[in-house]
PDB file of C-alpha atoms and ligand atoms in Angstrom:
ATOM      1  CA  UNK A   1     105.742 125.410  78.064  1.00 86.00           C
ATOM      2  CA  UNK A   2     106.081 121.664  79.007  1.00 95.00           C
ATOM      3  CA  UNK A   3     102.853 119.520  79.845  1.00 96.00           C
ATOM      4  CA  UNK A   4     104.408 119.590  83.289  1.00 97.00           C
ATOM      5  CA  UNK A   5     104.562 123.410  83.330  1.00 97.00           C
ATOM      6  CA  UNK A   6     101.255 123.791  81.751  1.00 97.00           C
ATOM      7  CA  UNK A   7      99.814 121.481  84.985  1.00 98.00           C
ATOM      8  CA  UNK A   8     101.503 123.520  87.417  1.00 98.00           C
ATOM      9  CA  UNK A   9     100.000 126.529  85.914  1.00 98.00           C
ATOM     10  CA  UNK A  10      96.469 125.488  85.922  1.00 98.00           C
ATOM     11  CA  UNK A  11      96.957 124.115  89.465  1.00 98.00           C
ATOM     12  CA  UNK A  12      98.326 127.814  90.781  1.00 97.00           C
ATOM     13  CA  UNK A  13      95.556 129.819  88.997  1.00 97.00           C
ATOM     14  CA  UNK A  14      92.972 127.327  90.163  1.00 97.00           C
ATOM     15  CA  UNK A  15      90.113 127.874  92.858  1.00 97.00           C
ATOM     16  CA  UNK A  16      88.955 124.738  92.890  1.00 98.00           C
ATOM     17  CA  UNK A  17      90.877 121.690  92.660  1.00 98.00           C
ATOM     18  CA  UNK A  18      89.945 117.747  92.974  1.00 98.00           C
ATOM     19  CA  UNK A  19      91.856 114.621  93.037  1.00 98.00           C
ATOM     20  CA  UNK A  20      91.093 111.354  92.597  1.00 98.00           C
ATOM     21  CA  UNK A  21      93.250 108.395  93.482  1.00 98.00           C
ATOM     22  CA  UNK A  22      93.447 105.085  92.417  1.00 96.00           C
ATOM     23  CA  UNK A  23      95.321 101.761  93.170  1.00 95.00           C
ATOM     24  CA  UNK A  24      98.183 103.392  91.092  1.00 96.00           C
ATOM     25  CA  UNK A  25      99.249 105.553  94.042  1.00 98.00           C
ATOM     26  CA  UNK A  26      99.947 102.795  96.490  1.00 97.00           C
ATOM     27  CA  UNK A  27     102.007 100.780  94.159  1.00 96.00           C
ATOM     28  CA  UNK A  28     105.671 102.045  95.126  1.00 97.00           C
ATOM     29  CA  UNK A  29     104.462 101.322  98.886  1.00 97.00           C
ATOM     30  CA  UNK A  30     104.562  97.527  97.382  1.00 93.00           C
ATOM     31  CA  UNK A  31     100.335  97.412  96.980  1.00 92.00           C
ATOM     32  CA  UNK A  32      99.121  95.483  94.184  1.00 84.00           C
ATOM     33  CA  UNK A  33      96.598  96.810  91.691  1.00 84.00           C
ATOM     34  CA  UNK A  34      93.690  94.383  91.040  1.00 77.00           C
ATOM     35  CA  UNK A  35      94.357  94.061  87.528  1.00 72.00           C
ATOM     36  CA  UNK A  36      98.114  94.096  87.603  1.00 66.00           C
ATOM     37  CA  UNK A  37      99.918  91.088  87.305  1.00 64.00           C
ATOM     38  CA  UNK A  38     100.565  91.093  91.072  1.00 66.00           C
ATOM     39  CA  UNK A  39      96.535  90.980  91.397  1.00 64.00           C
ATOM     40  CA  UNK A  40      96.409  87.217  92.458  1.00 65.00           C
ATOM     41  CA  UNK A  41      96.000  85.683  95.352  1.00 68.00           C
ATOM     42  CA  UNK A  42      95.711  82.026  95.330  1.00 66.00           C
ATOM     43  CA  UNK A  43      95.103  81.992  91.809  1.00 68.00           C
ATOM     44  CA  UNK A  44      92.047  84.226  92.295  1.00 75.00           C
ATOM     45  CA  UNK A  45      91.040  87.593  91.249  1.00 80.00           C
ATOM     46  CA  UNK A  46      90.118  90.135  93.366  1.00 81.00           C
ATOM     47  CA  UNK A  47      87.199  90.716  91.272  1.00 81.00           C
ATOM     48  CA  UNK A  48      85.811  87.342  92.519  1.00 87.00           C
ATOM     49  CA  UNK A  49      86.643  87.635  95.841  1.00 91.00           C
ATOM     50  CA  UNK A  50      85.821  90.877  96.957  1.00 92.00           C
ATOM     51  CA  UNK A  51      81.917  90.546  96.182  1.00 95.00           C
ATOM     52  CA  UNK A  52      78.845  90.006  97.978  1.00 97.00           C
ATOM     53  CA  UNK A  53      78.348  86.518  96.395  1.00 96.00           C
ATOM     54  CA  UNK A  54      82.045  85.358  97.461  1.00 96.00           C
ATOM     55  CA  UNK A  55      81.290  86.488 101.211  1.00 97.00           C
ATOM     56  CA  UNK A  56      77.875  84.764 101.246  1.00 97.00           C
ATOM     57  CA  UNK A  57      79.379  81.501  99.882  1.00 96.00           C
ATOM     58  CA  UNK A  58      82.617  81.261 102.035  1.00 96.00           C
ATOM     59  CA  UNK A  59      83.206  84.865 104.788  1.00 97.00           C
ATOM     60  CA  UNK A  60      86.387  82.654 105.931  1.00 96.00           C
ATOM     61  CA  UNK A  61      88.026  82.763 102.679  1.00 95.00           C
ATOM     62  CA  UNK A  62      87.365  86.333 102.024  1.00 96.00           C
ATOM     63  CA  UNK A  63      88.321  87.399 105.256  1.00 97.00           C
ATOM     64  CA  UNK A  64      91.849  85.432 104.805  1.00 95.00           C
ATOM     65  CA  UNK A  65      92.269  87.343 101.965  1.00 93.00           C
ATOM     66  CA  UNK A  66      91.753  91.040 103.519  1.00 95.00           C
ATOM     67  CA  UNK A  67      93.534  89.679 106.425  1.00 96.00           C
ATOM     68  CA  UNK A  68      96.323  88.858 103.840  1.00 93.00           C
ATOM     69  CA  UNK A  69      96.203  92.345 102.797  1.00 93.00           C
ATOM     70  CA  UNK A  70      96.013  93.843 106.017  1.00 96.00           C
ATOM     71  CA  UNK A  71      98.968  92.223 106.961  1.00 95.00           C
ATOM     72  CA  UNK A  72     100.750  93.403 103.893  1.00 92.00           C
ATOM     73  CA  UNK A  73      99.970  96.651 104.638  1.00 95.00           C
ATOM     74  CA  UNK A  74     100.755  96.907 107.943  1.00 94.00           C
ATOM     75  CA  UNK A  75     104.713  96.323 106.591  1.00 93.00           C
ATOM     76  CA  UNK A  76     103.831  99.174 104.343  1.00 96.00           C
ATOM     77  CA  UNK A  77     104.841 102.750 103.922  1.00 97.00           C
ATOM     78  CA  UNK A  78     103.347 105.730 102.482  1.00 98.00           C
ATOM     79  CA  UNK A  79     105.166 106.850  99.512  1.00 98.00           C
ATOM     80  CA  UNK A  80     106.118 110.893  97.939  1.00 98.00           C
ATOM     81  CA  UNK A  81     102.306 110.502  96.343  1.00 98.00           C
ATOM     82  CA  UNK A  82     100.451 109.917  99.212  1.00 98.00           C
ATOM     83  CA  UNK A  83     102.598 112.608 101.161  1.00 98.00           C
ATOM     84  CA  UNK A  84     102.298 115.203  98.314  1.00 98.00           C
ATOM     85  CA  UNK A  85      98.254 114.625  98.067  1.00 98.00           C
ATOM     86  CA  UNK A  86      98.090 114.698 101.800  1.00 98.00           C
ATOM     87  CA  UNK A  87     100.340 118.145 102.061  1.00 98.00           C
ATOM     88  CA  UNK A  88      97.647 119.236  99.788  1.00 98.00           C
ATOM     89  CA  UNK A  89      94.728 118.387 101.509  1.00 98.00           C
ATOM     90  CA  UNK A  90      95.989 119.803 104.677  1.00 97.00           C
ATOM     91  CA  UNK A  91      97.285 123.323 103.194  1.00 95.00           C
ATOM     92  CA  UNK A  92      95.577 124.116  99.801  1.00 96.00           C
ATOM     93  CA  UNK A  93      92.448 125.927  99.775  1.00 95.00           C
ATOM     94  CA  UNK A  94      89.885 124.712  97.561  1.00 97.00           C
ATOM     95  CA  UNK A  95      91.412 121.263  97.155  1.00 98.00           C
ATOM     96  CA  UNK A  96      89.422 118.349  97.949  1.00 98.00           C
ATOM     97  CA  UNK A  97      91.048 114.661  98.047  1.00 98.00           C
ATOM     98  CA  UNK A  98      88.754 111.862  96.724  1.00 98.00           C
ATOM     99  CA  UNK A  99      90.326 108.511  96.857  1.00 98.00           C
ATOM    100  CA  UNK A 100      89.332 104.676  96.095  1.00 96.00           C
ATOM    101  CA  UNK A 101      91.933 103.433  97.998  1.00 97.00           C
ATOM    102  CA  UNK A 102      90.805 101.268 100.730  1.00 96.00           C
ATOM    103  CA  UNK A 103      94.310 100.945 102.208  1.00 97.00           C
ATOM    104  CA  UNK A 104      94.708 104.208 104.476  1.00 98.00           C
ATOM    105  CA  UNK A 105      98.178 104.825 102.889  1.00 98.00           C
ATOM    106  CA  UNK A 106      96.964 108.534 102.352  1.00 98.00           C
ATOM    107  CA  UNK A 107      95.411 108.601 105.990  1.00 98.00           C
ATOM    108  CA  UNK A 108      98.862 107.599 107.290  1.00 98.00           C
ATOM    109  CA  UNK A 109     100.550 109.875 105.258  1.00 98.00           C
ATOM    110  CA  UNK A 110      98.534 112.803 107.026  1.00 98.00           C
ATOM    111  CA  UNK A 111      95.779 113.284 104.467  1.00 98.00           C
ATOM    112  CA  UNK A 112      92.830 115.469 106.277  1.00 97.00           C
ATOM    113  CA  UNK A 113      90.217 115.629 104.738  1.00 97.00           C
ATOM    114  CA  UNK A 114      89.672 112.593 102.485  1.00 98.00           C
ATOM    115  CA  UNK A 115      86.531 111.562 100.551  1.00 98.00           C
ATOM    116  CA  UNK A 116      86.639 107.530 100.883  1.00 98.00           C
ATOM    117  CA  UNK A 117      84.374 106.317  98.126  1.00 97.00           C
ATOM    118  CA  UNK A 118      85.234 102.884  98.910  1.00 96.00           C
ATOM    119  CA  UNK A 119      85.525 102.616 102.657  1.00 97.00           C
ATOM    120  CA  UNK A 120      88.655 101.295 104.574  1.00 98.00           C
ATOM    121  CA  UNK A 121      90.109  97.771 104.724  1.00 97.00           C
ATOM    122  CA  UNK A 122      90.728  99.051 108.909  1.00 98.00           C
ATOM    123  CA  UNK A 123      86.766  99.615 109.519  1.00 98.00           C
ATOM    124  CA  UNK A 124      84.276  96.451 109.715  1.00 98.00           C
ATOM    125  CA  UNK A 125      80.719  96.415 110.337  1.00 98.00           C
ATOM    126  CA  UNK A 126      78.217  93.979 111.057  1.00 98.00           C
ATOM    127  CA  UNK A 127      77.399  91.853 108.399  1.00 98.00           C
ATOM    128  CA  UNK A 128      73.641  91.222 109.737  1.00 96.00           C
ATOM    129  CA  UNK A 129      73.639  95.007 109.911  1.00 95.00           C
ATOM    130  CA  UNK A 130      72.324  94.770 114.159  1.00 97.00           C
ATOM    131  CA  UNK A 131      71.398  98.260 115.332  1.00 96.00           C
ATOM    132  CA  UNK A 132      75.063  99.109 116.696  1.00 96.00           C
ATOM    133  CA  UNK A 133      76.849  97.255 114.772  1.00 95.00           C
ATOM    134  CA  UNK A 134      75.752  98.818 111.304  1.00 95.00           C
ATOM    135  CA  UNK A 135      77.996 101.777 112.304  1.00 96.00           C
ATOM    136  CA  UNK A 136      81.255 101.141 111.399  1.00 96.00           C
ATOM    137  CA  UNK A 137      84.399 100.349 113.897  1.00 97.00           C
ATOM    138  CA  UNK A 138      88.077 100.558 113.468  1.00 97.00           C
ATOM    139  CA  UNK A 139      89.746  97.259 114.408  1.00 97.00           C
ATOM    140  CA  UNK A 140      93.614  97.612 113.255  1.00 96.00           C
ATOM    141  CA  UNK A 141      94.646  93.999 114.974  1.00 97.00           C
ATOM    142  CA  UNK A 142      97.115  92.009 112.433  1.00 97.00           C
ATOM    143  CA  UNK A 143      96.390  89.182 112.185  1.00 97.00           C
ATOM    144  CA  UNK A 144      92.926  89.166 113.427  1.00 97.00           C
ATOM    145  CA  UNK A 145      92.789  86.288 115.853  1.00 96.00           C
ATOM    146  CA  UNK A 146      89.632  84.462 114.553  1.00 95.00           C
ATOM    147  CA  UNK A 147      88.554  84.467 111.154  1.00 97.00           C
ATOM    148  CA  UNK A 148      86.078  85.184 110.556  1.00 97.00           C
ATOM    149  CA  UNK A 149      85.613  88.105 112.982  1.00 98.00           C
ATOM    150  CA  UNK A 150      82.318  88.769 114.593  1.00 97.00           C
ATOM    151  CA  UNK A 151      80.181  91.686 115.437  1.00 98.00           C
ATOM    152  CA  UNK A 152      80.752  92.532 119.008  1.00 96.00           C
ATOM    153  CA  UNK A 153      77.413  93.802 119.726  1.00 96.00           C
ATOM    154  CA  UNK A 154      75.394  90.840 118.420  1.00 97.00           C
ATOM    155  CA  UNK A 155      78.014  88.019 118.032  1.00 97.00           C
ATOM    156  CA  UNK A 156      76.844  87.735 114.375  1.00 97.00           C
ATOM    157  CA  UNK A 157      79.571  87.601 111.385  1.00 98.00           C
ATOM    158  CA  UNK A 158      81.374  91.034 110.823  1.00 98.00           C
ATOM    159  CA  UNK A 159      82.245  92.046 107.314  1.00 98.00           C
ATOM    160  CA  UNK A 160      85.112  94.777 105.932  1.00 98.00           C
ATOM    161  CA  UNK A 161      83.539  98.048 105.790  1.00 98.00           C
ATOM    162  CA  UNK A 162      84.608  98.554 102.244  1.00 97.00           C
ATOM    163  CA  UNK A 163      82.431  98.372  99.078  1.00 96.00           C
ATOM    164  CA  UNK A 164      82.531  95.268  97.057  1.00 95.00           C
ATOM    165  CA  UNK A 165      82.380  94.764  93.444  1.00 91.00           C
ATOM    166  CA  UNK A 166      78.361  94.982  92.499  1.00 91.00           C
ATOM    167  CA  UNK A 167      77.774  97.005  95.656  1.00 95.00           C
ATOM    168  CA  UNK A 168      76.323 100.714  95.694  1.00 94.00           C
ATOM    169  CA  UNK A 169      78.560 103.512  97.019  1.00 94.00           C
ATOM    170  CA  UNK A 170      78.358 105.537 100.360  1.00 94.00           C
ATOM    171  CA  UNK A 171      75.570 107.988  99.062  1.00 95.00           C
ATOM    172  CA  UNK A 172      77.159 110.708 101.096  1.00 96.00           C
ATOM    173  CA  UNK A 173      80.614 110.261  99.947  1.00 97.00           C
ATOM    174  CA  UNK A 174      79.641 109.750  96.274  1.00 97.00           C
ATOM    175  CA  UNK A 175      77.445 113.129  96.565  1.00 97.00           C
ATOM    176  CA  UNK A 176      80.149 114.811  98.105  1.00 98.00           C
ATOM    177  CA  UNK A 177      82.524 113.528  95.431  1.00 98.00           C
ATOM    178  CA  UNK A 178      80.217 114.557  92.734  1.00 97.00           C
ATOM    179  CA  UNK A 179      80.244 118.060  94.117  1.00 97.00           C
ATOM    180  CA  UNK A 180      83.754 118.108  94.397  1.00 98.00           C
ATOM    181  CA  UNK A 181      84.028 117.306  90.636  1.00 97.00           C
ATOM    182  CA  UNK A 182      82.470 120.672  89.809  1.00 96.00           C
ATOM    183  CA  UNK A 183      85.920 122.009  89.938  1.00 98.00           C
ATOM    184  CA  UNK A 184      88.832 123.802  87.742  1.00 98.00           C
ATOM    185  CA  UNK A 185      91.218 121.244  88.299  1.00 98.00           C
ATOM    186  CA  UNK A 186      90.707 117.617  88.442  1.00 98.00           C
ATOM    187  CA  UNK A 187      93.595 115.177  88.772  1.00 98.00           C
ATOM    188  CA  UNK A 188      92.540 111.679  88.035  1.00 98.00           C
ATOM    189  CA  UNK A 189      95.907 109.368  89.397  1.00 98.00           C
ATOM    190  CA  UNK A 190      96.760 106.122  89.458  1.00 97.00           C
ATOM    191  CA  UNK A 191      93.206 104.772  88.333  1.00 96.00           C
ATOM    192  CA  UNK A 192      92.242 102.805  85.185  1.00 93.00           C
ATOM    193  CA  UNK A 193      88.816 104.598  85.371  1.00 91.00           C
ATOM    194  CA  UNK A 194      87.194 101.512  84.632  1.00 89.00           C
ATOM    195  CA  UNK A 195      84.924 101.121  88.342  1.00 87.00           C
ATOM    196  CA  UNK A 196      82.058 103.283  88.115  1.00 88.00           C
ATOM    197  CA  UNK A 197      80.665 105.202  89.918  1.00 91.00           C
ATOM    198  CA  UNK A 198      83.967 106.459  90.723  1.00 91.00           C
ATOM    199  CA  UNK A 199      85.043 106.775  86.963  1.00 92.00           C
ATOM    200  CA  UNK A 200      81.916 108.718  86.198  1.00 95.00           C
ATOM    201  CA  UNK A 201      83.702 111.371  88.074  1.00 97.00           C
ATOM    202  CA  UNK A 202      85.761 112.589  85.163  1.00 96.00           C
ATOM    203  CA  UNK A 203      83.039 113.072  82.816  1.00 96.00           C
ATOM    204  CA  UNK A 204      81.013 115.014  85.482  1.00 96.00           C
ATOM    205  CA  UNK A 205      84.173 117.170  86.133  1.00 97.00           C
ATOM    206  CA  UNK A 206      84.562 117.720  82.408  1.00 96.00           C
ATOM    207  CA  UNK A 207      80.832 118.722  81.958  1.00 96.00           C
ATOM    208  CA  UNK A 208      81.506 121.305  84.487  1.00 96.00           C
ATOM    209  CA  UNK A 209      84.254 122.809  82.492  1.00 96.00           C
ATOM    210  CA  UNK A 210      87.237 121.003  84.663  1.00 98.00           C
ATOM    211  CA  UNK A 211      90.564 120.871  83.047  1.00 98.00           C
ATOM    212  CA  UNK A 212      91.662 117.063  83.221  1.00 98.00           C
ATOM    213  CA  UNK A 213      94.759 115.948  84.010  1.00 98.00           C
ATOM    214  CA  UNK A 214      95.687 112.037  84.015  1.00 98.00           C
ATOM    215  CA  UNK A 215      98.392 110.576  85.703  1.00 98.00           C
ATOM    216  CA  UNK A 216      99.365 107.184  85.121  1.00 98.00           C
ATOM    217  CA  UNK A 217     102.219 104.772  84.101  1.00 97.00           C
ATOM    218  CA  UNK A 218      99.803 104.008  81.108  1.00 96.00           C
ATOM    219  CA  UNK A 219      97.208 105.015  78.896  1.00 96.00           C
ATOM    220  CA  UNK A 220      93.746 104.228  80.263  1.00 95.00           C
ATOM    221  CA  UNK A 221      89.711 104.216  79.081  1.00 91.00           C
ATOM    222  CA  UNK A 222      89.780 107.934  80.215  1.00 94.00           C
ATOM    223  CA  UNK A 223      93.112 108.954  78.350  1.00 96.00           C
ATOM    224  CA  UNK A 224      90.947 109.990  74.808  1.00 94.00           C
ATOM    225  CA  UNK A 225      89.078 112.590  76.914  1.00 93.00           C
ATOM    226  CA  UNK A 226      91.522 114.551  79.105  1.00 97.00           C
ATOM    227  CA  UNK A 227      92.991 117.487  78.610  1.00 98.00           C
ATOM    228  CA  UNK A 228      96.674 116.474  79.651  1.00 98.00           C
ATOM    229  CA  UNK A 229      98.090 112.844  80.225  1.00 98.00           C
ATOM    230  CA  UNK A 230     101.278 112.705  82.125  1.00 98.00           C
ATOM    231  CA  UNK A 231     102.776 109.378  81.603  1.00 97.00           C
ATOM    232  CA  UNK A 232     104.921 108.623  84.761  1.00 98.00           C
ATOM    233  CA  UNK A 233     104.474 107.132  88.178  1.00 98.00           C
ATOM    234  CA  UNK A 234     102.245 109.126  90.681  1.00 98.00           C
ATOM    235  CA  UNK A 235     105.135 109.437  93.134  1.00 98.00           C
ATOM    236  CA  UNK A 236     107.831 111.125  90.708  1.00 98.00           C
ATOM    237  CA  UNK A 237     105.310 113.155  88.446  1.00 98.00           C
ATOM    238  CA  UNK A 238     103.372 114.734  91.566  1.00 98.00           C
ATOM    239  CA  UNK A 239     106.621 115.287  93.262  1.00 98.00           C
ATOM    240  CA  UNK A 240     107.791 117.070  90.291  1.00 98.00           C
ATOM    241  CA  UNK A 241     104.486 118.920  90.316  1.00 98.00           C
ATOM    242  CA  UNK A 242     104.822 120.046  93.878  1.00 98.00           C
ATOM    243  CA  UNK A 243     108.481 121.265  93.001  1.00 97.00           C
ATOM    244  CA  UNK A 244     107.242 123.850  90.211  1.00 97.00           C
ATOM    245  CA  UNK A 245     104.310 125.089  92.591  1.00 94.00           C
TER     246      UNK A 245
HETATM  247  P1  LIG B   1      93.163  99.582  88.705  1.00 77.84           P
HETATM  248  O1  LIG B   1      93.990  98.337  89.373  1.00 77.84           O
HETATM  249  O2  LIG B   1      91.715  99.375  88.240  1.00 77.84           O
HETATM  250  O3  LIG B   1      93.938 100.617  88.200  1.00 77.84           O
HETATM  251  C1  LIG B   1      95.491 100.858  88.579  1.00 77.84           C
HETATM  252  C2  LIG B   1      96.014 102.138  87.774  1.00 77.84           C
HETATM  253  O4  LIG B   1      97.176 102.584  88.333  1.00 77.84           O
HETATM  254  C3  LIG B   1      96.792 101.486  86.645  1.00 77.84           C
HETATM  255  O5  LIG B   1      95.706 102.255  85.369  1.00 77.84           O
HETATM  256  C4  LIG B   1      97.755 101.598  86.247  1.00 77.84           C
HETATM  257  O6  LIG B   1      98.166 101.922  84.716  1.00 77.84           O
HETATM  258  C5  LIG B   1      98.107 102.493  87.048  1.00 77.84           C
HETATM  259  N1  LIG B   1      99.593 102.309  87.687  1.00 77.84           N
HETATM  260  C6  LIG B   1     100.081 101.459  88.224  1.00 77.84           C
HETATM  261  N2  LIG B   1     101.151 102.163  88.942  1.00 77.84           N
HETATM  262  C7  LIG B   1     101.135 103.331  88.980  1.00 77.84           C
HETATM  263  C8  LIG B   1     102.424 103.998  89.317  1.00 77.84           C
HETATM  264  N3  LIG B   1     103.146 104.022  90.018  1.00 77.84           N
HETATM  265  N4  LIG B   1     101.890 105.535  89.155  1.00 77.84           N
HETATM  266  C9  LIG B   1     100.602 105.916  88.536  1.00 77.84           C
HETATM  267  N5  LIG B   1      99.586 105.098  88.090  1.00 77.84           N
HETATM  268  C10 LIG B   1     100.271 103.862  88.229  1.00 77.84           C
HETATM  269  O7  LIG B   1      92.467 100.204  90.349  1.00 77.84           O
HETATM  270  P2  LIG B   1      91.639 101.589  90.474  1.00 77.84           P
HETATM  271  O8  LIG B   1      91.373 102.211  89.201  1.00 77.84           O
HETATM  272  O9  LIG B   1      91.792 102.296  91.956  1.00 77.84           O
HETATM  273  O10 LIG B   1      90.443 100.417  90.473  1.00 77.84           O
HETATM  274  C11 LIG B   1      90.100  99.562  91.202  1.00 77.84           C
HETATM  275  C12 LIG B   1      89.294  99.150  92.382  1.00 77.84           C
HETATM  276  O11 LIG B   1      90.207  98.264  93.290  1.00 77.84           O
HETATM  277  C13 LIG B   1      88.933 100.511  93.268  1.00 77.84           C
HETATM  278  O12 LIG B   1      87.706 100.144  93.654  1.00 77.84           O
HETATM  279  C14 LIG B   1      89.904 100.162  94.724  1.00 77.84           C
HETATM  280  O13 LIG B   1      88.906 100.607  95.580  1.00 77.84           O
HETATM  281  C15 LIG B   1      90.438  98.749  94.467  1.00 77.84           C
HETATM  282  N6  LIG B   1      91.706  98.404  94.974  1.00 77.84           N
HETATM  283  C16 LIG B   1      92.303  99.527  95.840  1.00 77.84           C
HETATM  284  C17 LIG B   1      93.784  99.364  96.329  1.00 77.84           C
HETATM  285  C18 LIG B   1      94.228 100.040  97.245  1.00 77.84           C
HETATM  286  O14 LIG B   1      93.260 100.086  98.250  1.00 77.84           O
HETATM  287  N7  LIG B   1      95.155 100.200  97.517  1.00 77.84           N
HETATM  288  C19 LIG B   1      94.190  98.370  95.733  1.00 77.84           C
HETATM  289  C20 LIG B   1      93.694  97.674  94.836  1.00 77.84           C
HETATM  290  C21 LIG B   1      92.427  97.989  93.987  1.00 77.84           C
END
């Protein structure tokens, strides 16, 4: 039995399946990962821009970066990796989709339900946390008419409703993801498994006896601790698995 057939067999027999996706699933849609060679913007790394410190220091610069990413995304289309996962999320009983991606491409492919660990680039909330504006709102205007945008409720600064490096995750999303990690098969797809606490879902799943499958073009920090590592592009490998099911 090939590794691909083994994974398909495990998936067929699983009662609970959880997939965790990272930036790698959106590469075929033209979205760079943070750590790859294309991850630079004006010679800066995302890890220095997507932080509370950077926003406090220069909100306009940080918003220019998000506005640029939103413009890139507006041109992007979901790829087969998004489509396979979206189809499973809708029609496979016991399947839970967890994403670290903020790009909204899985949602555009029709994924539902989805647990977003790091928020959405299409949502904003009040930076000051005013009463009404602390609840995020959706704004798909591209480009944003004024940078930095303001909170429609109090007139203060608005921020992207995403989790920046160094910020805690949304507790409800994290608890839902941790609960879903107690599953039969756990798929880690296109993630470098370096950003915690999301990366902690893999050992959590393992501790609950899950069969762990990694789908990635490269080896990662998690590779040594997975049951099967499928080397390849998520958009190819997921299509191959779907064809076997
Ligand atoms: P990462 O950049 O750390 O890792 C991406 C992984 O994808 C790498 O291991 C790489 O080898 C792999 N990869 C690249 N192309 C692939 C392909 N075609 N198929 C399969 N794998 C492929 O990304 P991460 O682990 O998601 O963590 C980075 C953080 O940055 C996350 O918090 C995430 O929210 C954020 N981020 C999001 C986006 C997005 O929404 N599209 C993009 C960049 C970063």
